[in-house]
Short mmCIF file of C-alpha atoms in Angstrom, two decimals:
data_model
loop_
_atom_site.label_atom_id
_atom_site.label_comp_id
_atom_site.label_asym_id
_atom_site.label_seq_id
_atom_site.Cartn_x
_atom_site.Cartn_y
_atom_site.Cartn_z
CA UNK Q 1 -4.63 -20.55 19.44
CA UNK Q 2 -4.19 -23.23 16.82
CA UNK Q 3 -4.86 -23.83 13.41
CA UNK Q 4 -5.48 -27.07 11.59
CA UNK Q 5 -3.04 -26.37 8.76
CA UNK Q 6 -0.34 -24.27 10.25
CA UNK Q 7 0.41 -24.38 14.07
CA UNK Q 8 0.25 -20.98 15.08
CA UNK Q 9 0.08 -20.94 18.66
CA UNK Q 10 3.68 -19.86 19.45
CA UNK Q 11 4.76 -18.09 16.02
CA UNK Q 12 8.28 -16.70 15.59
CA UNK Q 13 7.97 -13.81 13.09
CA UNK Q 14 11.38 -13.00 11.02
CA UNK Q 15 10.96 -9.22 10.32
CA UNK Q 16 8.49 -8.70 12.65
CA UNK Q 17 8.53 -4.90 12.16
CA UNK Q 18 7.52 -5.05 8.49
CA UNK Q 19 4.16 -3.55 7.60
CA UNK Q 20 2.58 -6.81 6.71
CA UNK Q 21 4.22 -9.00 9.25
CA UNK Q 22 3.68 -6.82 12.34
CA UNK Q 23 -0.20 -6.88 11.54
CA UNK Q 24 -0.16 -10.59 11.52
CA UNK Q 25 1.86 -10.88 14.77
CA UNK Q 26 -0.35 -8.47 16.29
CA UNK Q 27 -3.73 -10.38 15.56
CA UNK Q 28 -2.30 -13.52 17.06
CA UNK Q 29 -1.07 -11.96 20.11
CA UNK Q 30 -4.72 -10.53 20.55
CA UNK Q 31 -6.12 -14.28 19.87
CA UNK Q 32 -3.90 -15.53 22.63
CA UNK Q 33 -0.82 -16.83 20.70
CA UNK Q 34 2.55 -16.72 22.18
CA UNK Q 35 4.34 -14.37 19.79
CA UNK Q 36 7.83 -13.86 19.30
CA UNK Q 37 10.02 -12.32 16.53
CA UNK Q 38 13.08 -10.23 15.40
CA UNK Q 39 13.88 -7.40 13.40
CA UNK Q 40 16.71 -5.35 12.08
CA UNK Q 41 16.01 -2.13 14.32
CA UNK Q 42 14.06 -0.91 17.30
CA UNK Q 43 10.98 1.00 16.11
CA UNK Q 44 7.53 2.28 17.26
CA UNK Q 45 6.09 -0.82 15.77
CA UNK Q 46 8.47 -2.96 17.69
CA UNK Q 47 7.66 -1.29 20.99
CA UNK Q 48 3.90 -1.35 20.10
CA UNK Q 49 4.03 -5.31 19.71
CA UNK Q 50 5.88 -5.51 23.00
CA UNK Q 51 3.09 -3.87 24.66
CA UNK Q 52 0.77 -6.54 23.47
CA UNK Q 53 2.82 -9.15 24.94
CA UNK Q 54 5.20 -10.15 22.12
CA UNK Q 55 8.92 -10.99 22.92
CA UNK Q 56 10.77 -8.99 20.06
CA UNK Q 57 14.57 -9.10 19.64
CA UNK Q 58 16.71 -6.65 17.58
CA UNK Q 59 19.12 -8.07 15.26
CA UNK Q 60 18.82 -11.60 13.55
CA UNK Q 61 20.73 -14.49 15.48
CA UNK Q 62 19.90 -18.26 15.86
CA UNK Q 63 19.80 -17.57 19.49
CA UNK Q 64 16.52 -15.64 18.99
CA UNK Q 65 14.67 -18.62 18.24
CA UNK Q 66 12.61 -19.35 21.32
CA UNK Q 67 12.38 -23.12 22.41
CA UNK Q 68 8.74 -24.33 21.92
CA UNK Q 69 8.02 -22.27 18.83
CA UNK Q 70 5.50 -23.81 16.75
CA UNK Q 71 6.20 -22.26 13.42
CA UNK Q 72 8.61 -19.63 11.89
CA UNK Q 73 6.79 -17.11 9.87
CA UNK Q 74 8.48 -15.35 6.88
CA UNK Q 75 7.92 -12.86 3.94
CA UNK Q 76 9.53 -13.06 0.68
CA UNK Q 77 11.93 -10.49 1.62
CA UNK Q 78 13.91 -12.75 4.22
CA UNK Q 79 17.10 -14.11 2.54
CA UNK Q 80 17.51 -18.13 2.77
CA UNK Q 81 20.87 -17.26 4.77
CA UNK Q 82 18.82 -15.75 7.88
CA UNK Q 83 20.45 -17.14 10.80
CA UNK Q 84 16.99 -17.55 12.35
CA UNK Q 85 15.74 -19.38 9.25
CA UNK Q 86 18.31 -21.63 9.26
CA UNK Q 87 18.12 -22.54 12.85
CA UNK Q 88 14.31 -23.16 12.30
CA UNK Q 89 15.29 -25.71 9.37
CA UNK Q 90 17.95 -27.49 11.37
CA UNK Q 91 15.52 -27.93 14.21
CA UNK Q 92 12.60 -29.02 12.26
CA UNK Q 93 10.37 -26.22 13.00
CA UNK Q 94 7.72 -25.48 10.29
CA UNK Q 95 8.25 -22.36 8.04
CA UNK Q 96 5.26 -20.72 7.01
CA UNK Q 97 4.99 -17.98 4.59
CA UNK Q 98 3.18 -14.57 5.78
CA UNK Q 99 0.56 -15.09 3.15
CA UNK Q 100 -0.26 -18.64 4.39
CA UNK Q 101 -0.52 -17.15 7.89
CA UNK Q 102 -2.93 -14.66 6.82
CA UNK Q 103 -5.02 -17.06 5.00
CA UNK Q 104 -5.37 -19.09 8.24
CA UNK Q 105 -6.29 -15.96 10.18
CA UNK Q 106 -9.16 -15.27 7.66
CA UNK Q 107 -10.47 -18.99 7.94
CA UNK Q 108 -13.99 -19.19 9.20
CA UNK Q 109 -14.41 -15.24 8.46
CA UNK Q 110 -16.41 -13.78 5.54
CA UNK Q 111 -13.06 -12.56 3.69
CA UNK Q 112 -12.84 -9.34 1.54
CA UNK Q 113 -9.32 -9.32 -0.36
CA UNK Q 114 -8.18 -5.92 -1.95
CA UNK Q 115 -5.94 -6.38 -4.69
CA UNK Q 116 -4.23 -4.23 -7.50
CA UNK Q 117 -1.07 -2.53 -8.70
CA UNK Q 118 -1.79 0.38 -6.82
CA UNK Q 119 -4.48 1.49 -4.11
CA UNK Q 120 -4.65 -1.55 -2.14
CA UNK Q 121 -3.65 -0.07 1.29
CA UNK Q 122 -6.04 2.88 1.12
CA UNK Q 123 -8.90 0.95 -0.18
CA UNK Q 124 -8.31 -1.67 2.47
CA UNK Q 125 -8.16 1.18 5.03
CA UNK Q 126 -11.14 2.76 3.87
CA UNK Q 127 -13.15 -0.52 4.37
CA UNK Q 128 -11.82 -1.20 7.76
CA UNK Q 129 -12.45 2.39 9.05
CA UNK Q 130 -16.07 2.56 7.61
CA UNK Q 131 -17.22 -1.11 8.60
CA UNK Q 132 -15.92 -0.09 12.23
CA UNK Q 133 -17.65 3.00 12.15
CA UNK Q 134 -20.97 1.31 11.62
CA UNK Q 135 -20.41 -1.19 14.34
CA UNK Q 136 -19.47 -3.99 12.40
CA UNK Q 137 -16.32 -4.93 14.24
CA UNK Q 138 -14.29 -6.20 11.33
CA UNK Q 139 -10.80 -7.84 11.55
CA UNK Q 140 -8.46 -6.35 9.10
CA UNK Q 141 -4.82 -6.69 8.11
CA UNK Q 142 -3.44 -3.65 6.19
CA UNK Q 143 -0.11 -2.84 4.48
CA UNK Q 144 0.16 0.60 6.64
CA UNK Q 145 -0.84 2.44 9.81
CA UNK Q 146 -3.95 3.99 9.83
CA UNK Q 147 -2.98 6.71 12.40
CA UNK Q 148 -0.37 5.18 14.78
CA UNK Q 149 2.03 2.21 15.03
CA UNK Q 150 0.30 -1.04 15.27
CA UNK Q 151 -2.92 0.13 13.72
CA UNK Q 152 -2.47 -1.71 10.50
CA UNK Q 153 -4.23 -4.64 12.00
CA UNK Q 154 -7.02 -5.51 14.30
CA UNK Q 155 -8.87 -8.74 15.64
CA UNK Q 156 -12.60 -7.85 15.68
CA UNK Q 157 -15.51 -9.74 17.08
CA UNK Q 158 -17.46 -9.34 13.63
CA UNK Q 159 -17.70 -11.83 10.85
CA UNK Q 160 -15.50 -9.92 8.31
CA UNK Q 161 -12.28 -9.75 7.66
CA UNK Q 162 -10.63 -7.36 5.20
CA UNK Q 163 -7.13 -7.84 4.05
CA UNK Q 164 -4.63 -6.37 1.46
CA UNK Q 165 -3.78 -8.93 -1.14
CA UNK Q 166 -0.12 -8.68 -2.52
CA UNK Q 167 0.59 -9.61 -5.95
CA UNK Q 168 4.11 -8.75 -5.82
CA UNK Q 169 5.18 -12.42 -4.61
CA UNK Q 170 1.99 -14.02 -6.10
CA UNK Q 171 1.26 -14.44 -2.51
CA UNK Q 172 -2.47 -13.57 -3.03
CA UNK Q 173 -3.05 -17.08 -4.51
CA UNK Q 174 -3.34 -18.32 -1.29
CA UNK Q 175 -6.42 -16.39 -0.36
CA UNK Q 176 -10.14 -17.73 -1.08
CA UNK Q 177 -12.25 -14.34 -0.22
CA UNK Q 178 -15.96 -14.15 -0.46
CA UNK Q 179 -15.55 -10.65 -2.10
CA UNK Q 180 -12.35 -9.68 -4.19
CA UNK Q 181 -11.68 -6.05 -5.34
CA UNK Q 182 -9.14 -5.71 -8.16
CA UNK Q 183 -8.44 -1.92 -8.66
CA UNK Q 184 -5.93 -1.94 -11.64
CA UNK Q 185 -3.60 -4.37 -13.28
CA UNK Q 186 -0.16 -3.02 -14.51
CA UNK Q 187 3.28 -4.58 -14.70
CA UNK Q 188 5.45 -4.04 -11.65
CA UNK Q 189 7.64 -6.26 -9.47
CA UNK Q 190 10.02 -6.69 -12.10
CA UNK Q 191 12.11 -9.27 -10.16
CA UNK Q 192 9.14 -11.68 -10.20
CA UNK Q 193 7.29 -10.83 -13.13
CA UNK Q 194 8.77 -10.69 -16.70
CA UNK Q 195 5.78 -9.67 -18.79
CA UNK Q 196 2.33 -8.02 -18.49
CA UNK Q 197 1.12 -11.57 -19.55
CA UNK Q 198 2.41 -12.96 -16.32
CA UNK Q 199 0.69 -10.23 -14.18
CA UNK Q 200 -2.58 -10.87 -16.02
CA UNK Q 201 -2.16 -14.54 -15.44
CA UNK Q 202 -1.29 -13.89 -11.97
CA UNK Q 203 -4.62 -11.82 -11.15
CA UNK Q 204 -6.52 -14.36 -13.14
CA UNK Q 205 -5.39 -17.04 -10.77
CA UNK Q 206 -6.20 -14.77 -7.89
CA UNK Q 207 -9.87 -14.27 -9.05
CA UNK Q 208 -10.23 -18.14 -9.61
CA UNK Q 209 -9.85 -18.20 -5.77
CA UNK Q 210 -12.97 -16.27 -5.26
CA UNK Q 211 -15.36 -18.45 -3.19
CA UNK Q 212 -18.19 -19.93 -5.79
CA UNK Q 213 -21.01 -17.32 -5.54
CA UNK Q 214 -18.70 -14.74 -4.61
CA UNK Q 215 -17.98 -11.35 -5.98
CA UNK Q 216 -15.30 -9.53 -7.99
CA UNK Q 217 -15.45 -5.71 -7.65
CA UNK Q 218 -13.19 -4.52 -10.46
CA UNK Q 219 -12.26 -1.10 -12.31
CA UNK Q 220 -14.06 -0.30 -15.38
CA UNK Q 221 -11.46 2.28 -16.31
CA UNK Q 222 -8.09 0.64 -16.25
CA UNK Q 223 -7.36 -1.48 -19.53
CA UNK Q 224 -5.57 -4.13 -17.70
CA UNK Q 225 -8.41 -4.41 -15.25
CA UNK Q 226 -10.84 -4.72 -18.07
CA UNK Q 227 -8.90 -7.44 -19.58
CA UNK Q 228 -9.19 -9.42 -16.49
CA UNK Q 229 -12.90 -8.91 -16.54
CA UNK Q 230 -12.80 -10.36 -20.00
CA UNK Q 231 -10.82 -13.26 -18.90
CA UNK Q 232 -13.24 -14.07 -16.02
CA UNK Q 233 -16.19 -13.25 -17.97
CA UNK Q 234 -17.10 -17.28 -18.43
CA UNK Q 235 -17.19 -17.91 -14.81
CA UNK Q 236 -21.06 -18.82 -13.70
CA UNK Q 237 -20.29 -18.81 -10.20
CA UNK Q 238 -18.63 -15.42 -10.00
CA UNK Q 239 -20.64 -12.24 -9.84
CA UNK Q 240 -18.63 -9.38 -11.32
CA UNK Q 241 -19.38 -5.69 -10.51
CA UNK Q 242 -17.60 -3.18 -12.69
CA UNK Q 243 -16.78 0.40 -10.89
CA UNK Q 244 -15.50 3.58 -12.58
CA UNK Q 245 -16.18 6.51 -14.59
CA UNK Q 246 -16.71 4.57 -17.70
CA UNK Q 247 -20.28 4.55 -19.22
CA UNK Q 248 -20.78 0.84 -18.90
CA UNK Q 249 -19.58 0.69 -15.28
CA UNK Q 250 -22.21 -1.06 -13.04
CA UNK Q 251 -21.38 1.27 -10.26
CA UNK Q 252 -20.63 4.53 -12.04
CA UNK Q 253 -18.65 7.54 -10.68
CA UNK Q 254 -20.66 10.53 -11.96
CA UNK Q 255 -18.42 13.49 -10.57
CA UNK Q 256 -15.52 14.02 -8.27
CA UNK Q 257 -15.54 17.54 -6.84
CA UNK Q 258 -12.39 18.91 -5.11
CA UNK Q 259 -12.71 21.00 -2.14
CA UNK Q 260 -9.28 21.52 -0.64
CA UNK Q 261 -7.90 18.29 0.76
CA UNK Q 262 -11.43 16.81 0.59
CA UNK Q 263 -13.56 15.40 -2.48
CA UNK Q 264 -17.29 15.21 -2.92
CA UNK Q 265 -17.91 12.02 -5.03
CA UNK Q 266 -21.34 11.24 -6.72
CA UNK Q 267 -22.13 7.75 -7.86
CA UNK Q 268 -24.79 5.84 -9.42
CA UNK Q 269 -25.54 2.55 -7.74
CA UNK Q 270 -28.60 0.20 -8.39
CA UNK Q 271 -30.31 3.19 -10.09
CA UNK Q 272 -30.02 5.39 -7.31
CA UNK Q 273 -27.55 8.12 -6.70
CA UNK Q 274 -25.35 8.66 -3.72
CA UNK Q 275 -23.27 11.74 -2.69
CA UNK Q 276 -20.48 11.36 -0.25
CA UNK Q 277 -17.33 13.13 1.19
CA UNK Q 278 -13.95 11.73 0.96
CA UNK Q 279 -11.69 13.16 3.26
CA UNK Q 280 -8.75 12.67 1.24
CA UNK Q 281 -7.89 14.66 -1.84
CA UNK Q 282 -7.68 13.24 -5.45
CA UNK Q 283 -9.74 11.51 -8.10
CA UNK Q 284 -7.70 8.12 -7.42
CA UNK Q 285 -8.79 8.23 -3.72
CA UNK Q 286 -12.21 8.95 -4.59
CA UNK Q 287 -12.22 6.07 -6.89
CA UNK Q 288 -10.74 3.78 -4.11
CA UNK Q 289 -13.64 4.83 -1.91
CA UNK Q 290 -16.41 3.73 -4.77
CA UNK Q 291 -14.75 0.35 -4.87
CA UNK Q 292 -14.79 0.08 -1.32
CA UNK Q 293 -18.42 1.18 -1.49
CA UNK Q 294 -19.36 -1.69 -3.88
CA UNK Q 295 -17.47 -4.38 -2.10
CA UNK Q 296 -19.22 -3.45 1.20
CA UNK Q 297 -22.52 -3.72 -0.51
CA UNK Q 298 -21.73 -6.87 -2.01
CA UNK Q 299 -21.21 -8.13 1.80
CA UNK Q 300 -24.56 -6.93 2.34
CA UNK Q 301 -23.69 -3.67 3.85
CA UNK Q 302 -26.54 -1.18 3.02
CA UNK Q 303 -24.93 1.41 0.47
CA UNK Q 304 -26.55 4.79 2.12
CA UNK Q 305 -24.81 4.06 5.48
CA UNK Q 306 -21.63 2.86 4.26
CA UNK Q 307 -21.38 5.76 2.05
CA UNK Q 308 -21.82 8.22 4.87
CA UNK Q 309 -19.21 5.86 7.19
CA UNK Q 310 -16.57 6.26 4.40
CA UNK Q 311 -16.23 9.97 5.25
CA UNK Q 312 -14.79 8.73 8.67
CA UNK Q 313 -11.59 7.65 6.73
CA UNK Q 314 -9.28 10.36 6.88
CA UNK Q 315 -6.20 8.76 5.51
CA UNK Q 316 -3.34 6.18 6.19
CA UNK Q 317 0.17 6.92 7.16
CA UNK Q 318 2.36 7.84 4.12
CA UNK Q 319 -0.61 8.05 1.71
CA UNK Q 320 -0.66 11.97 1.29
CA UNK Q 321 -0.19 12.47 5.03
CA UNK Q 322 0.26 15.94 6.27
CA UNK Q 323 3.36 16.04 8.39
CA UNK Q 324 2.83 19.55 9.38
CA UNK Q 325 3.18 23.42 8.22
CA UNK Q 326 6.09 26.00 8.82
CA UNK Q 327 6.29 29.25 7.25
CA UNK Q 328 3.18 28.80 5.18
CA UNK Q 329 4.81 25.66 3.50
CA UNK Q 330 2.80 22.32 4.05
CA UNK Q 331 4.73 19.19 3.99
CA UNK Q 332 2.79 15.95 3.11
CA UNK Q 333 4.19 12.44 2.62
CA UNK Q 334 3.62 9.99 -0.11
CA UNK Q 335 4.37 6.51 -0.32
CA UNK Q 336 4.15 6.84 -4.29
CA UNK Q 337 6.97 4.76 -6.13
CA UNK Q 338 5.29 3.45 -9.30
CA UNK Q 339 4.89 6.07 -12.00
CA UNK Q 340 1.16 5.66 -11.85
CA UNK Q 341 0.90 6.40 -8.04
CA UNK Q 342 3.29 9.37 -8.53
CA UNK Q 343 1.28 10.78 -11.33
CA UNK Q 344 -2.01 10.39 -9.21
CA UNK Q 345 -0.65 11.82 -6.07
CA UNK Q 346 0.88 14.70 -7.90
CA UNK Q 347 -2.52 15.52 -9.81
CA UNK Q 348 -4.22 15.50 -6.47
CA UNK Q 349 -1.87 17.65 -4.63
CA UNK Q 350 -2.10 20.26 -7.77
CA UNK Q 351 -5.72 20.26 -6.92
CA UNK Q 352 -5.21 21.05 -3.34
CA UNK Q 353 -2.28 23.43 -3.65
CA UNK Q 354 -4.54 26.04 -5.46
CA UNK Q 355 -2.18 29.00 -6.56
CA UNK Q 356 0.70 27.43 -4.51
CA UNK Q 357 3.51 25.47 -6.18
CA UNK Q 358 4.13 21.61 -5.67
CA UNK Q 359 7.51 20.82 -4.71
CA UNK Q 360 8.76 17.02 -4.57
CA UNK Q 361 11.63 15.25 -3.14
CA UNK Q 362 11.40 12.11 -4.77
CA UNK Q 363 13.46 8.64 -3.84
CA UNK Q 364 13.57 5.82 -6.31
CA UNK Q 365 12.71 2.36 -4.70
CA UNK Q 366 14.50 -0.50 -6.05
CA UNK Q 367 17.29 -0.60 -9.25
CA UNK Q 368 15.04 -3.19 -10.89
CA UNK Q 369 11.84 -0.84 -10.95
CA UNK Q 370 14.11 2.26 -11.83
CA UNK Q 371 15.56 0.16 -14.78
CA UNK Q 372 12.37 -0.74 -16.32
CA UNK Q 373 10.32 2.43 -15.28
CA UNK Q 374 12.79 5.41 -15.12
CA UNK Q 375 11.29 7.21 -18.32
CA UNK Q 376 7.67 7.01 -16.69
CA UNK Q 377 8.89 8.13 -13.31
CA UNK Q 378 10.48 11.21 -15.06
CA UNK Q 379 7.51 11.91 -16.98
CA UNK Q 380 5.22 11.79 -13.72
CA UNK Q 381 7.87 14.36 -11.94
CA UNK Q 382 7.35 16.83 -14.87
CA UNK Q 383 3.66 17.25 -12.96
CA UNK Q 384 5.62 18.97 -10.03
CA UNK Q 385 6.73 22.54 -10.30
CA UNK Q 386 10.15 21.65 -8.99
CA UNK Q 387 11.82 18.10 -8.13
CA UNK Q 388 14.82 17.05 -5.86
CA UNK Q 389 15.64 13.30 -6.92
CA UNK Q 390 17.55 11.32 -4.32
CA UNK Q 391 19.91 8.23 -4.90
CA UNK Q 392 18.07 4.67 -5.39
CA UNK Q 393 16.67 3.35 -2.15
CA UNK Q 394 17.97 -0.42 -2.76
CA UNK Q 395 15.72 -2.04 -0.03
CA UNK Q 396 16.58 -5.93 -0.72
CA UNK Q 397 18.08 -5.69 -4.15
CA UNK Q 398 21.87 -5.37 -5.09
CA UNK Q 399 22.99 -2.64 -7.54
CA UNK Q 400 22.73 -3.05 -11.26
CA UNK Q 401 25.49 -1.62 -13.35
CA UNK Q 402 24.41 1.53 -15.05
CA UNK Q 403 21.26 2.02 -13.10
CA UNK Q 404 21.03 5.14 -11.03
CA UNK Q 405 18.79 8.21 -10.29
CA UNK Q 406 20.37 9.94 -13.34
CA UNK Q 407 18.08 7.78 -15.57
CA UNK Q 408 15.08 9.46 -13.80
CA UNK Q 409 16.70 12.91 -13.87
CA UNK Q 410 17.33 12.42 -17.46
CA UNK Q 411 13.86 11.44 -18.36
CA UNK Q 412 12.25 14.33 -16.22
CA UNK Q 413 14.12 16.97 -18.07
CA UNK Q 414 13.29 15.67 -21.44
CA UNK Q 415 9.79 15.96 -20.29
CA UNK Q 416 10.35 19.70 -19.30
CA UNK Q 417 10.63 19.06 -15.45
CA UNK Q 418 12.64 21.54 -13.40
CA UNK Q 419 14.71 18.78 -11.34
CA UNK Q 420 17.76 18.32 -9.79
CA UNK Q 421 19.72 15.53 -8.27
CA UNK Q 422 20.71 15.34 -4.53
CA UNK Q 423 23.38 12.67 -3.78
CA UNK Q 424 23.55 13.81 0.08
CA UNK Q 425 20.29 12.50 1.79
CA UNK Q 426 21.12 14.90 4.95
CA UNK Q 427 21.47 18.07 2.72
CA UNK Q 428 17.83 17.35 1.43
CA UNK Q 429 15.72 19.39 3.93
CA UNK Q 430 17.77 22.42 3.72
CA UNK Q 431 17.60 22.30 -0.09
CA UNK Q 432 13.73 21.97 -0.20
CA UNK Q 433 13.37 24.65 2.58
CA UNK Q 434 15.44 27.02 0.25
CA UNK Q 435 13.12 26.19 -2.52
CA UNK Q 436 9.98 26.85 -0.87
CA UNK Q 437 7.75 30.11 -0.25
CA UNK Q 438 4.45 30.59 1.42
CA UNK Q 439 1.52 28.63 -0.04
CA UNK Q 440 3.68 25.86 -1.50
CA UNK Q 441 3.13 22.30 -0.95
CA UNK Q 442 6.26 20.08 -0.42
CA UNK Q 443 5.91 16.32 -1.09
CA UNK Q 444 8.26 13.68 0.33
CA UNK Q 445 7.65 10.89 -2.07
CA UNK Q 446 9.03 7.26 -2.38
CA UNK Q 447 8.62 3.81 -0.64
CA UNK Q 448 11.97 4.13 1.38
CA UNK Q 449 13.37 6.38 4.31
CA UNK Q 450 12.38 9.53 2.42
CA UNK Q 451 9.50 9.44 4.72
CA UNK Q 452 11.90 10.54 7.60
CA UNK Q 453 12.49 14.03 5.82
CA UNK Q 454 9.38 15.44 6.58
CA UNK Q 455 9.97 16.65 10.15
CA UNK Q 456 13.52 17.64 8.91
CA UNK Q 457 12.09 19.77 6.09
CA UNK Q 458 9.78 21.40 8.42
CA UNK Q 459 12.59 22.28 11.01
CA UNK Q 460 14.90 23.66 8.44
CA UNK Q 461 11.84 25.80 7.18
CA UNK Q 462 11.39 27.20 10.53
CA UNK Q 463 15.16 28.08 10.60
CA UNK Q 464 15.31 29.91 7.09
CA UNK Q 465 13.34 32.57 5.48
CA UNK Q 466 11.27 31.21 2.74
CA UNK Q 467 12.09 31.79 -0.84
CA UNK Q 468 10.58 34.85 -2.77
#
């Protein structure tokens, strides 16, 4: 395996267990590269990569960098003082950003890149599953697992490559897709963007990379996306297809009918009406499916077949994923960590809950995001019947003085929410089990390790009598 721009025949991935990095490592391993890497801890993802022949070390050390390494692949999360990165620079081994590696993998394929502040993983997954269902054998790289560790990427024999395009560090500027999807444009990633204007400029640059004669599929419902449409309107070699419930949408969502944990979607496309099922709840997931439909059609996939195939998508890990049921209480996991995502998932679960209550245990993600969006997060939590808020998950950040989960809790109370703090992570399962009663839905929400609480909540529910 070799690439003209970046030598990827023997890559070493620092942080190989991450969602984006592991997918690229998997594709390269399947293509015949000699893959190595390191990660902070053992995981199912690491074990899945070893089964593909990758050499993976636990922990970071200079001696983990194999002799003969052709390049070192890093993400923006890797610190400059990482010992393997320092060793690579000392030895003159080229350092390649994850986005450059992904761009190299997409070379020679009909690339479809999915961007937006929210919904990227779900929409990319919908396309990957539906195109595979149609026998088109796409390659794909997704920021989350479909159904098992290692299912976030695939090397397919077909000509289509579907990729999640990350705006957080502007790395999506590296791609040159034939079709681009922009689901929404909002201010996030405050460590890298100082204003909404910088976000707009970044997305405009991304769209400017679409190949001449290519297509932009963009939301007609979100103001930030509509602003992007206005900004690129003068480009003669770009086909723009707007999607959404707005009356002026090119592909219009006419109805989304909730049926428990599924939705029936009616759209108008090219003067024809299509009705299809989305096997995950919520209006925002239905709109993601319609964007996927429009993008597939732009690549020449027949609309009716693709609409039917979209029904084969049953979800991605951590995106409203049912973890189980105990004593009549369902526990569902949500990756939502931005207020818009939080509100969308809570509204979707509200529709699915029927007469039951929605209880959420929320773990804020990043000090910078909490500092900027605490008020909006609190307002989103008011959509639940009861909330437990954990301490902030720092990820790559150092603490910011005065920024704690209490900012969110105070905002939630101002919005009328029933909310409480829980500083002891290990105590949270028992707290939720004590609150829940038959018919309720419990949501574990956040981008950190709150996902680990699902099985523990189920175990706690099995051990205690439900609340009455």
